[in-house]
Coordinates of C-alpha atoms in Angstrom, one line a residue:
X200 CA -23.1 21.5 -17.8
X201 CA -21.0 20.8 -20.9
X202 CA -19.6 17.5 -22.0
X203 CA -16.1 16.7 -20.7
X204 CA -13.6 14.0 -21.6
X205 CA -12.1 12.2 -18.6
X206 CA -8.4 11.9 -18.1
X207 CA -7.1 8.5 -19.3
X208 CA -6.1 5.9 -16.8
X209 CA -2.4 5.6 -16.1
X210 CA -0.8 2.8 -18.1
X211 CA -1.4 -0.6 -16.6
X212 CA -4.2 0.6 -14.4
X213 CA -7.5 -1.2 -14.1
X214 CA -10.9 0.5 -13.4
X215 CA -11.3 1.0 -9.7
X216 CA -7.6 1.1 -8.9
X217 CA -6.8 4.7 -9.9
X218 CA -8.1 7.7 -7.9
X219 CA -7.5 10.9 -9.8
X220 CA -6.7 14.3 -8.3
X221 CA -9.2 16.9 -7.2
X222 CA -8.4 18.8 -10.3
X223 CA -9.6 15.9 -12.4
X224 CA -12.8 15.6 -10.4
X225 CA -13.4 19.3 -11.0
X226 CA -13.0 18.9 -14.7
X227 CA -15.5 16.1 -14.8
X228 CA -18.2 17.2 -12.4
X229 CA -17.7 20.8 -11.8
X230 CA -16.3 22.4 -8.6
X231 CA -19.7 22.4 -6.8
X232 CA -20.0 18.6 -6.9
X233 CA -16.4 17.8 -5.9
X234 CA -16.8 17.8 -2.1
X235 CA -19.9 15.6 -2.1
X236 CA -18.5 13.0 -4.5
X237 CA -15.1 12.8 -2.8
X238 CA -16.6 12.3 0.7
X239 CA -18.9 9.6 -0.6
X240 CA -16.3 7.6 -2.5
X241 CA -13.9 7.0 0.3
X242 CA -13.2 3.5 1.5
X243 CA -15.9 2.3 3.9
X244 CA -15.3 1.3 7.4
X245 CA -15.2 -2.4 8.3
X246 CA -17.4 -4.1 10.9
X247 CA -20.4 -5.0 8.7
X248 CA -22.4 -7.9 10.2
X249 CA -22.9 -11.0 8.2
X250 CA -20.7 -12.9 5.8
X251 CA -19.2 -12.0 2.5
X252 CA -17.8 -14.2 -0.3
X253 CA -14.1 -15.3 -0.2
X254 CA -11.9 -12.5 -1.5
X255 CA -14.6 -9.9 -0.8
X256 CA -14.1 -6.7 1.1
X257 CA -16.1 -6.2 4.2
X258 CA -17.8 -2.8 4.0
X259 CA -17.2 -0.1 1.5
X260 CA -19.2 2.8 0.1
X261 CA -20.3 3.3 -3.5
X262 CA -21.6 6.3 -5.5
X263 CA -24.3 5.7 -8.1
X264 CA -24.9 8.5 -10.6
X265 CA -28.4 8.8 -12.0
X266 CA -30.0 11.3 -14.3
X267 CA -33.1 12.0 -12.1
X268 CA -34.7 11.1 -8.9
X269 CA -38.2 12.1 -9.9
X270 CA -40.5 14.7 -8.3
X271 CA -42.1 12.8 -5.4
X272 CA -41.2 10.1 -2.9
X273 CA -44.8 9.2 -2.0
X274 CA -44.3 5.4 -2.2
X275 CA -47.3 4.5 -4.4
X276 CA -46.7 7.4 -6.7
X277 CA -43.0 6.8 -7.2
X278 CA -42.2 3.1 -6.7
X279 CA -42.7 2.2 -10.4
X280 CA -40.5 5.1 -11.6
X281 CA -37.4 4.0 -13.5
X282 CA -35.5 6.5 -11.3
X283 CA -36.9 6.2 -7.8
X284 CA -37.3 2.5 -8.2
X285 CA -33.5 2.1 -7.8
X286 CA -33.7 3.5 -4.3
X287 CA -36.9 1.8 -3.2
X288 CA -35.4 -1.6 -4.1
X289 CA -32.8 -1.1 -1.3
X290 CA -34.9 0.4 1.5
X291 CA -37.9 -1.9 1.1
X292 CA -38.6 -5.6 0.6
X293 CA -41.3 -7.6 -1.2
X294 CA -43.4 -10.6 -0.4
X295 CA -41.9 -12.6 -3.3
X296 CA -38.9 -12.3 -5.5
X297 CA -39.3 -12.5 -9.3
X298 CA -36.2 -12.9 -11.5
X299 CA -35.5 -11.9 -15.0
X300 CA -37.1 -15.0 -16.4
X301 CA -40.3 -14.6 -14.5
X302 CA -39.6 -17.3 -11.9
X303 CA -41.3 -16.6 -8.5
X304 CA -39.6 -17.6 -5.3
X305 CA -40.4 -16.9 -1.6
X306 CA -39.2 -13.8 0.2
X307 CA -41.2 -12.4 3.2
X308 CA -44.0 -14.7 2.2
X309 CA -42.4 -18.1 2.9
X310 CA -45.2 -20.0 1.2
X311 CA -48.7 -19.6 -0.1
X312 CA -51.8 -21.5 -1.3
X313 CA -54.6 -20.6 -3.6
X314 CA -58.1 -22.1 -4.0
X315 CA -59.2 -24.0 -7.1
X316 CA -60.5 -21.0 -9.0
X317 CA -57.7 -18.6 -8.0
X318 CA -60.0 -16.2 -6.1
X319 CA -58.5 -16.7 -2.6
X320 CA -54.9 -16.8 -1.6
X321 CA -53.3 -17.5 1.8
X322 CA -49.9 -16.0 2.5
X323 CA -47.6 -17.4 5.3
X324 CA -45.2 -14.8 6.5
X325 CA -41.6 -15.0 7.7
X326 CA -41.4 -14.3 11.4
X327 CA -39.1 -11.8 13.1
X328 CA -39.1 -9.2 10.3
X329 CA -39.3 -5.5 11.3
X330 CA -39.5 -2.2 9.6
X331 CA -36.7 0.2 10.3
X332 CA -39.0 2.2 12.7
X333 CA -39.3 -1.0 14.9
X334 CA -42.8 -1.9 13.8
X335 CA -43.3 -5.6 13.2
X336 CA -43.9 -6.7 9.6
X337 CA -46.7 -9.0 10.5
X338 CA -50.1 -9.9 9.0
X339 CA -51.7 -6.7 10.0
X340 CA -48.9 -4.7 8.3
X341 CA -49.3 -6.7 5.1
X342 CA -53.0 -6.1 5.1
X343 CA -52.4 -2.4 5.4
X344 CA -50.0 -2.5 2.5
X345 CA -52.4 -4.6 0.3
X346 CA -55.1 -2.0 0.8
X347 CA -52.7 0.8 0.2
X348 CA -51.5 -0.7 -3.1
X349 CA -55.0 -1.6 -4.3
X350 CA -56.9 1.5 -3.3
X351 CA -54.4 4.3 -2.7
X352 CA -55.5 7.2 -0.5
X353 CA -57.6 9.5 -2.7
X354 CA -58.1 12.0 0.1
X355 CA -54.3 12.4 0.3
X356 CA -53.6 12.3 -3.5
X357 CA -52.0 8.9 -3.2
X358 CA -52.7 6.7 -6.2
X359 CA -53.2 3.0 -6.3
X360 CA -50.1 1.3 -7.7
X361 CA -50.3 0.7 -11.4
X362 CA -51.2 -2.8 -12.5
X363 CA -52.4 -4.1 -9.2
X364 CA -55.3 -6.5 -9.8
X365 CA -58.6 -4.6 -10.1
X366 CA -60.4 -7.7 -8.9
X367 CA -59.0 -7.2 -5.3
X368 CA -61.8 -7.3 -2.7
X369 CA -60.1 -7.5 0.7
X370 CA -57.4 -8.9 2.8
X371 CA -57.6 -10.1 6.5
X372 CA -55.1 -11.3 9.1
X373 CA -56.0 -14.9 10.1
X374 CA -53.3 -14.7 12.8
X375 CA -50.0 -12.7 13.2
X376 CA -48.3 -14.5 10.4
X377 CA -51.1 -15.5 8.0
X378 CA -52.9 -13.3 5.5
X379 CA -56.0 -14.3 3.5
X380 CA -56.6 -12.3 0.3
X381 CA -59.9 -12.4 -1.6
X382 CA -60.7 -11.5 -5.2
X383 CA -64.0 -11.0 -7.1
X384 CA -62.8 -13.2 -10.1
X385 CA -59.9 -15.5 -10.9
X386 CA -56.6 -13.7 -10.4
X387 CA -53.9 -16.1 -11.3
X388 CA -51.3 -13.3 -11.5
X389 CA -51.7 -12.2 -7.9
X390 CA -48.6 -13.9 -6.5
X391 CA -46.2 -12.7 -9.2
X392 CA -47.6 -9.2 -8.8
X393 CA -46.3 -9.2 -5.2
X394 CA -42.9 -9.0 -6.8
X395 CA -43.7 -6.0 -9.0
X396 CA -41.7 -2.9 -8.3
X397 CA -44.8 -1.1 -7.0
X398 CA -45.5 -3.7 -4.4
X399 CA -43.0 -2.4 -1.8
X400 CA -43.7 -3.0 1.9
X401 CA -43.7 0.1 4.1
X402 CA -44.5 0.6 7.7
X403 CA -48.2 1.2 8.7
X404 CA -46.9 4.3 10.4
X405 CA -45.7 5.6 7.1
X406 CA -49.0 4.8 5.4
X407 CA -50.8 6.7 8.2
X408 CA -48.7 9.9 7.5
X409 CA -50.3 12.8 5.5
X410 CA -49.1 13.2 1.9
X411 CA -46.3 15.6 2.8
X412 CA -45.0 13.1 5.3
X413 CA -45.1 10.3 2.8
X414 CA -43.2 12.5 0.4
X415 CA -40.4 13.1 2.9
X416 CA -38.1 10.2 2.3
X417 CA -36.6 10.6 5.7
X418 CA -39.9 9.7 7.3
X419 CA -40.6 6.6 5.2
X420 CA -39.8 3.3 6.9
X421 CA -39.2 0.1 5.0
X422 CA -37.9 -3.3 6.0
X423 CA -35.0 -3.4 3.4
X424 CA -31.3 -3.9 3.9
X425 CA -30.6 -0.2 3.8
X426 CA -32.1 2.9 5.4
X427 CA -32.1 6.5 4.5
X428 CA -29.4 8.5 6.2
X429 CA -30.1 11.7 4.4
X430 CA -31.6 13.1 1.2
X431 CA -31.7 16.4 -0.6
X432 CA -34.3 17.0 -3.3
X433 CA -32.9 17.4 -6.7
X434 CA -29.5 16.3 -5.5
X435 CA -28.9 13.1 -3.7
X436 CA -30.1 10.2 -1.5
X437 CA -27.6 8.6 0.9
X438 CA -28.4 5.1 2.1
X439 CA -26.6 3.2 4.9
X440 CA -26.9 -0.5 5.6
X441 CA -29.1 -1.9 8.3
X442 CA -26.9 -4.0 10.6
X443 CA -29.8 -6.2 11.9
X444 CA -31.2 -7.1 8.5
X445 CA -31.6 -10.9 8.3
X446 CA -34.4 -11.8 5.8
X447 CA -33.0 -11.4 2.3
X448 CA -34.7 -13.3 -0.6
X449 CA -33.6 -17.0 -0.9
X450 CA -33.1 -16.5 -4.7
X451 CA -30.0 -14.3 -4.0
X452 CA -28.5 -16.9 -1.6
X453 CA -28.1 -14.3 1.1
X454 CA -30.2 -13.4 4.1
X455 CA -27.9 -11.4 6.4
X456 CA -26.8 -7.8 6.3
X457 CA -25.4 -6.2 3.2
X458 CA -21.6 -6.2 2.7
X459 CA -21.6 -2.6 1.5
X460 CA -21.8 0.1 4.1
X461 CA -23.5 2.8 2.0
X462 CA -24.9 3.8 -1.4
X463 CA -25.1 7.4 -2.4
X464 CA -27.4 8.2 -5.3
X465 CA -26.2 11.4 -6.9
X466 CA -28.0 13.3 -9.7
X467 CA -25.9 14.1 -12.7
X468 CA -28.2 14.8 -15.6
X469 CA -26.0 14.4 -18.6
X470 CA -25.0 10.9 -19.7
X471 CA -21.5 11.9 -20.8
X472 CA -20.7 13.4 -17.4
X473 CA -22.0 10.3 -15.6
X474 CA -19.8 8.1 -17.8
X475 CA -16.8 10.3 -17.5
X476 CA -17.1 10.2 -13.7
X477 CA -17.1 6.4 -13.8
X478 CA -14.1 6.3 -16.1
X479 CA -12.2 8.6 -13.8
X480 CA -13.2 6.6 -10.8
X481 CA -15.2 9.3 -9.1
X482 CA -18.3 7.1 -9.3
X483 CA -18.7 3.4 -8.9
X484 CA -21.9 2.8 -10.9
X485 CA -23.9 4.8 -13.4
X486 CA -27.4 4.6 -14.8
X487 CA -28.5 5.1 -18.4
X488 CA -25.3 5.3 -20.3
X489 CA -26.2 5.5 -24.0
X490 CA -25.8 2.5 -26.2
X491 CA -23.0 4.3 -28.1
X492 CA -20.9 4.4 -24.9
X493 CA -21.2 0.8 -23.9
X494 CA -18.5 -0.8 -26.1
X495 CA -16.0 1.7 -24.9
X496 CA -16.9 1.0 -21.3
X497 CA -16.6 -2.7 -21.8
X498 CA -13.2 -2.3 -23.5
X499 CA -12.0 -0.3 -20.5
X500 CA -13.0 -3.2 -18.2
X501 CA -16.2 -1.9 -16.7
X502 CA -19.1 -4.2 -16.0
X503 CA -22.0 -3.3 -18.3
X504 CA -25.5 -4.7 -17.8
X505 CA -28.5 -4.4 -20.2
X506 CA -31.2 -6.4 -18.4
X507 CA -34.5 -6.8 -20.2
X508 CA -37.5 -6.4 -18.0
X509 CA -40.6 -8.5 -18.1
X510 CA -43.2 -6.6 -20.0
X511 CA -44.1 -5.2 -23.4
X512 CA -41.6 -4.7 -26.2
X513 CA -40.8 -1.2 -27.3
X514 CA -43.2 -0.2 -30.0
X515 CA -46.3 1.7 -31.0
X516 CA -49.8 1.0 -30.0
X517 CA -52.1 2.3 -32.7
X518 CA -55.4 4.1 -32.0
X519 CA -58.1 2.6 -34.3
X520 CA -60.5 5.5 -33.5
X521 CA -58.1 8.0 -35.2
X522 CA -57.2 8.1 -38.9
X523 CA -55.3 6.7 -40.7
X524 CA -55.2 3.8 -38.3
X525 CA -58.9 3.2 -38.4
X526 CA -58.0 1.1 -41.5
X527 CA -56.4 -2.3 -40.8
X528 CA -54.6 -2.2 -44.1
X529 CA -52.8 1.0 -43.1
X530 CA -51.9 -0.5 -39.8
X531 CA -50.5 -3.6 -41.4
X532 CA -48.6 -1.5 -44.0
X533 CA -47.1 0.5 -41.1
X534 CA -45.9 -2.9 -39.6
X535 CA -44.2 -4.1 -42.7
X536 CA -42.6 -0.8 -43.6
X537 CA -40.3 -0.8 -40.6
X538 CA -36.9 -2.4 -41.0
X539 CA -36.0 -3.6 -37.5
X540 CA -32.6 -4.9 -38.5
X541 CA -31.6 -1.4 -39.5
X542 CA -32.8 0.0 -36.2
X543 CA -30.8 -2.5 -34.2
X544 CA -27.6 -2.0 -36.3
X545 CA -27.9 1.8 -36.4
X546 CA -29.1 2.7 -32.9
X547 CA -28.0 -0.2 -30.7
X548 CA -25.3 -2.7 -29.9
X549 CA -25.4 -6.5 -29.9
X550 CA -26.9 -6.4 -26.4
X551 CA -30.3 -5.6 -27.9
X552 CA -32.6 -8.3 -29.4
X553 CA -35.2 -8.2 -32.1
X554 CA -38.9 -8.3 -31.0
X555 CA -40.7 -11.5 -31.5
X556 CA -44.1 -10.3 -30.3
X557 CA -45.5 -7.3 -28.5
X558 CA -44.4 -9.1 -25.3
X559 CA -40.7 -9.5 -24.3
X560 CA -39.4 -13.0 -25.0
X561 CA -38.3 -13.5 -21.4
X562 CA -42.0 -13.4 -20.3
X563 CA -42.7 -17.1 -19.7
X564 CA -45.9 -17.1 -21.9
X565 CA -44.4 -15.2 -24.8
X566 CA -44.4 -16.9 -28.2
X567 CA -42.7 -16.0 -31.5
X568 CA -45.1 -14.2 -33.8
X569 CA -42.5 -12.2 -35.7
X570 CA -43.8 -13.4 -39.1
X571 CA -46.7 -11.0 -38.6
X572 CA -44.5 -8.0 -38.8
X573 CA -41.5 -8.8 -41.0
X574 CA -39.9 -6.0 -43.0
X575 CA -41.4 -6.1 -46.5
X576 CA -41.7 -2.7 -48.3
X577 CA -43.4 -4.4 -51.3
X578 CA -46.1 -5.7 -49.1
X579 CA -46.5 -2.3 -47.4
X580 CA -46.8 -0.6 -50.8
X581 CA -49.3 -3.2 -52.0
X582 CA -51.5 -2.9 -48.9
X583 CA -51.6 0.9 -49.2
X584 CA -52.4 0.8 -53.0
X585 CA -55.3 -1.7 -52.3
X586 CA -56.6 0.6 -49.6
X587 CA -56.8 3.5 -52.1
X588 CA -53.7 5.5 -50.9
X589 CA -52.2 6.8 -54.1
X590 CA -48.6 8.0 -54.5
X591 CA -48.0 11.5 -55.9
X592 CA -45.1 12.8 -57.9
X593 CA -43.3 13.5 -54.6
X594 CA -43.6 9.9 -53.5
X595 CA -46.1 10.8 -50.7
X596 CA -49.5 9.1 -50.6
X597 CA -53.0 10.6 -50.3
X598 CA -56.6 9.5 -50.5
X599 CA -59.4 11.8 -51.5
X600 CA -57.1 14.8 -51.1
X601 CA -56.1 13.7 -47.6
X602 CA -52.4 13.0 -47.0
X603 CA -51.3 9.7 -45.4
X604 CA -49.8 11.5 -42.4
X605 CA -48.6 10.4 -39.0
X606 CA -47.0 12.2 -36.1
X607 CA -44.7 10.3 -33.8
X608 CA -44.0 11.4 -30.2
X609 CA -40.6 10.1 -29.0
X610 CA -40.9 8.8 -25.4
X611 CA -38.5 10.8 -23.1
X612 CA -38.2 7.8 -20.7
X613 CA -36.2 5.9 -23.3
X614 CA -32.9 7.5 -24.2
X615 CA -32.9 6.1 -27.8
X616 CA -36.5 6.9 -28.6
X617 CA -35.9 10.0 -30.7
X618 CA -33.1 8.3 -32.8
X619 CA -35.4 5.4 -33.5
X620 CA -38.4 7.5 -34.4
X621 CA -36.2 9.5 -36.8
X622 CA -35.2 6.3 -38.5
X623 CA -38.7 5.0 -38.6
X624 CA -39.9 8.2 -40.1
X625 CA -37.4 7.7 -43.0
X626 CA -38.5 4.1 -43.5
X627 CA -42.2 5.0 -43.5
X628 CA -41.5 7.9 -45.9
X629 CA -40.1 5.3 -48.5
X630 CA -43.6 3.7 -48.8
X631 CA -45.4 7.1 -48.9
X632 CA -46.2 8.1 -45.4
X633 CA -45.7 11.8 -44.4
X634 CA -44.2 11.7 -40.9
X635 CA -43.7 14.4 -38.4
X636 CA -41.9 14.2 -35.0
X637 CA -42.9 16.2 -32.0
X638 CA -40.5 16.0 -29.0
X639 CA -41.2 17.0 -25.5
X640 CA -39.5 16.9 -22.1
X641 CA -40.9 14.5 -19.4
X642 CA -43.3 17.0 -17.9
X643 CA -44.7 18.3 -21.2
X644 CA -44.9 14.7 -22.6
X645 CA -47.0 13.8 -19.6
X646 CA -49.3 16.7 -20.1
X647 CA -49.8 16.5 -23.9
X648 CA -49.1 12.9 -24.9
X649 CA -49.7 10.4 -22.0
X650 CA -53.4 9.4 -21.9
X651 CA -54.3 11.6 -24.9
X652 CA -56.9 9.6 -26.7
X653 CA -57.0 12.0 -29.7
X654 CA -53.5 10.9 -30.9
X655 CA -53.1 8.2 -33.5
X656 CA -50.4 6.4 -31.7
X657 CA -48.4 6.1 -28.5
X658 CA -44.9 4.8 -28.0
X659 CA -44.9 2.0 -25.3
X660 CA -42.1 1.5 -22.8
X661 CA -43.8 -0.5 -20.0
X662 CA -43.0 -3.4 -17.7
X663 CA -45.1 -5.9 -15.9
X664 CA -44.5 -8.9 -13.7
X665 CA -47.3 -11.1 -14.8
X666 CA -48.8 -11.6 -18.2
X667 CA -52.3 -11.3 -16.8
X668 CA -51.7 -7.6 -16.8
X669 CA -52.1 -7.6 -20.6
X670 CA -55.8 -8.5 -20.3
X671 CA -56.5 -5.6 -17.9
X672 CA -55.3 -2.8 -20.2
X673 CA -56.1 -3.6 -23.8
X674 CA -59.8 -2.7 -23.7
X675 CA -62.0 -0.4 -21.7
X676 CA -63.5 -3.2 -19.5
X677 CA -63.2 -2.8 -15.8
X678 CA -61.6 0.6 -16.2
X679 CA -59.0 -0.7 -18.6
X680 CA -56.8 1.6 -20.5
X681 CA -58.3 0.9 -23.9
X682 CA -55.0 0.8 -25.7
X683 CA -56.3 0.6 -29.2
X684 CA -59.4 2.8 -29.0
X685 CA -61.7 -0.2 -29.5
X686 CA -63.6 0.1 -26.3
X687 CA -65.7 -3.1 -26.2
X688 CA -66.3 -3.2 -30.0
X689 CA -64.0 -6.1 -31.0
X690 CA -65.6 -9.3 -29.8
X691 CA -62.6 -11.5 -30.6
X692 CA -60.3 -9.3 -28.6
X693 CA -62.8 -9.3 -25.7
X694 CA -63.0 -13.1 -25.8
X695 CA -59.3 -13.5 -25.7
X696 CA -59.0 -10.9 -23.0
X697 CA -61.5 -12.7 -20.8
X698 CA -59.8 -16.1 -21.5
X699 CA -56.5 -14.7 -20.2
X700 CA -58.0 -12.9 -17.2
X701 CA -60.3 -15.8 -16.2
X702 CA -57.8 -18.7 -16.5
X703 CA -57.4 -20.7 -13.4
X704 CA -54.3 -22.7 -14.4
X705 CA -51.1 -21.8 -16.2
X706 CA -51.5 -24.1 -19.2
X707 CA -54.9 -22.8 -20.1
X708 CA -53.7 -19.2 -19.8
X709 CA -50.6 -19.9 -21.8
X710 CA -52.7 -21.0 -24.8
X711 CA -55.0 -18.0 -24.5
X712 CA -52.0 -15.6 -24.3
X713 CA -50.5 -17.2 -27.5
X714 CA -53.8 -16.6 -29.3
X715 CA -54.1 -13.0 -28.0
X716 CA -50.6 -12.2 -29.3
X717 CA -51.4 -13.6 -32.7
X718 CA -54.6 -11.6 -33.0
X719 CA -53.2 -8.3 -31.8
X720 CA -50.4 -8.5 -34.3
X721 CA -52.3 -9.8 -37.3
X722 CA -54.7 -6.9 -36.8
X723 CA -51.8 -4.4 -36.7
X724 CA -52.9 -3.0 -33.3
X725 CA -49.3 -3.0 -31.8
X726 CA -46.2 -2.4 -33.9
X727 CA -43.2 -4.0 -32.1
X728 CA -39.7 -2.5 -32.7
X729 CA -37.2 -4.1 -30.4
X730 CA -37.0 -5.9 -27.1
X731 CA -36.6 -3.0 -24.7
X732 CA -33.7 -2.3 -22.4
X733 CA -34.9 0.7 -20.5
X734 CA -32.4 0.5 -17.6
X735 CA -28.7 0.4 -18.5
X736 CA -26.1 0.0 -15.9
X737 CA -22.3 0.2 -15.8
X738 CA -20.3 -0.7 -12.7
X739 CA -16.6 -0.5 -11.7
X740 CA -14.9 -3.8 -12.4
X741 CA -14.3 -4.8 -8.8
X742 CA -17.9 -4.3 -7.8
X743 CA -19.2 -7.9 -7.8
X744 CA -22.5 -9.6 -7.0
X745 CA -24.8 -7.0 -8.5
X746 CA -28.2 -8.6 -9.3
X747 CA -31.1 -7.7 -11.6
X748 CA -34.7 -8.6 -11.0
X749 CA -37.7 -9.2 -13.2
X750 CA -38.2 -5.5 -13.8
X751 CA -34.5 -5.0 -14.6
X752 CA -33.4 -2.9 -11.5
X753 CA -29.9 -3.3 -10.3
X754 CA -29.7 -4.3 -6.6
X755 CA -26.5 -4.0 -4.5
X756 CA -27.7 -5.9 -1.4
X757 CA -25.7 -9.0 -2.3
X758 CA -22.9 -6.9 -3.9
X759 CA -19.4 -6.4 -2.6
X760 CA -16.1 -4.8 -3.5
X761 CA -13.2 -7.1 -4.0
X762 CA -10.5 -6.9 -1.4

């Protein structure tokens, strides 16, 4: 497809009021997409169960344009995707709700208790909840899901969900509404993890299906406020509301059926076409508009959301086992050579925030350590000189005949990654680095970059729900991801990791997390860039009540169209 400029709105019109002609739709989306979009955008039928706010329309259908819907619907293998996660959040529920500030509130688990050392938790479930296939969402179903999340199904090619506590031992049903969960070590982050986007509850009948059945979205049964009406791989997913839904999260102030009748997720790969469709009112919501498009959308009256997820900031984790980052002075010089203000002013809008640590500032335990990575080219040059890296006539540094070279790999999951890496390359070049960029599509990136321990750096775009996750991935302990190539060799990092992982109360853990942040940054192991907004949303102006959870997904359960 080629970029297309939408027809302007008629004078005096507001977004959502004007419906252009079929010719306009053809210009924006192409003739092949017209029939689908038009049929999905029509006014919805009334008769929805449950209440809606004053001035709200009962019913209605919305079309959500998205750049991808991934390559699988196996729940464990797709729930944490930035793309499929938008769908899963409407057809499934969770045991707890976690908001954008990390606050945990009850959902299908009405209350819970833990023992003194955080190794055993008891969950008390809401009664009367069912999956869309009619199966009760009782203690036995929750036990089946906990095992599924923690262990996966290796014989079917189903992965455990990322970041589920590796200390999980077992779960058992004490009675129909009570689940007891046991861990091999303190696991203070277990309850928040139940609100992670991987922790979606699906019917035991779905879990029992072979892999091809689990990958067929029409066979997957959740307990959420919408069900799958139809889906076509590489094209669209159509959801319709579940009329008997009555167990929404208390944090949203709503428990009954959704006001909207349907949501159609339609793939339109190019950002400019998605935005044009929103502007010409052939779509009601779009995913991943570029930052450069946002001011124009706001000025036109659209609702733009740039939620920050709980997790790591956008930045580089450096591999200390690969030159030149085996030298702490080079890592620290890399930190100080980057002008983050220039990145924000060049690539982003005022919606983006400077990094204060390698953890997003909305994580409850995050503390400000930005002094460790301030932009200071003089300090960067001095560190490199002291480490023996000498500038040549061309301004590039070398040591013993070896150039100070780094290759960056823009992350295809972040729309701004390449632009940022190009700017960082220029900034690093000013202090003597020789920088190359290698760009790949999502598939090739996964094959050549993700998990490749021979590379000197990796660009991080990653969420988590609970800060305890940090301890489980920084080193190689307990099958950790060994982010910095240190294995178990750094005793200070090991001690801080264990202090975070082994904490049995929030205050103790908060202190350890602060110390961990300080150490990682002063050692130049993680180079923060900006607080990440990986999921960008734009909605029509009369679509109200959209909510965003702790992993920054938009949810339309509590949303409605204005009458």
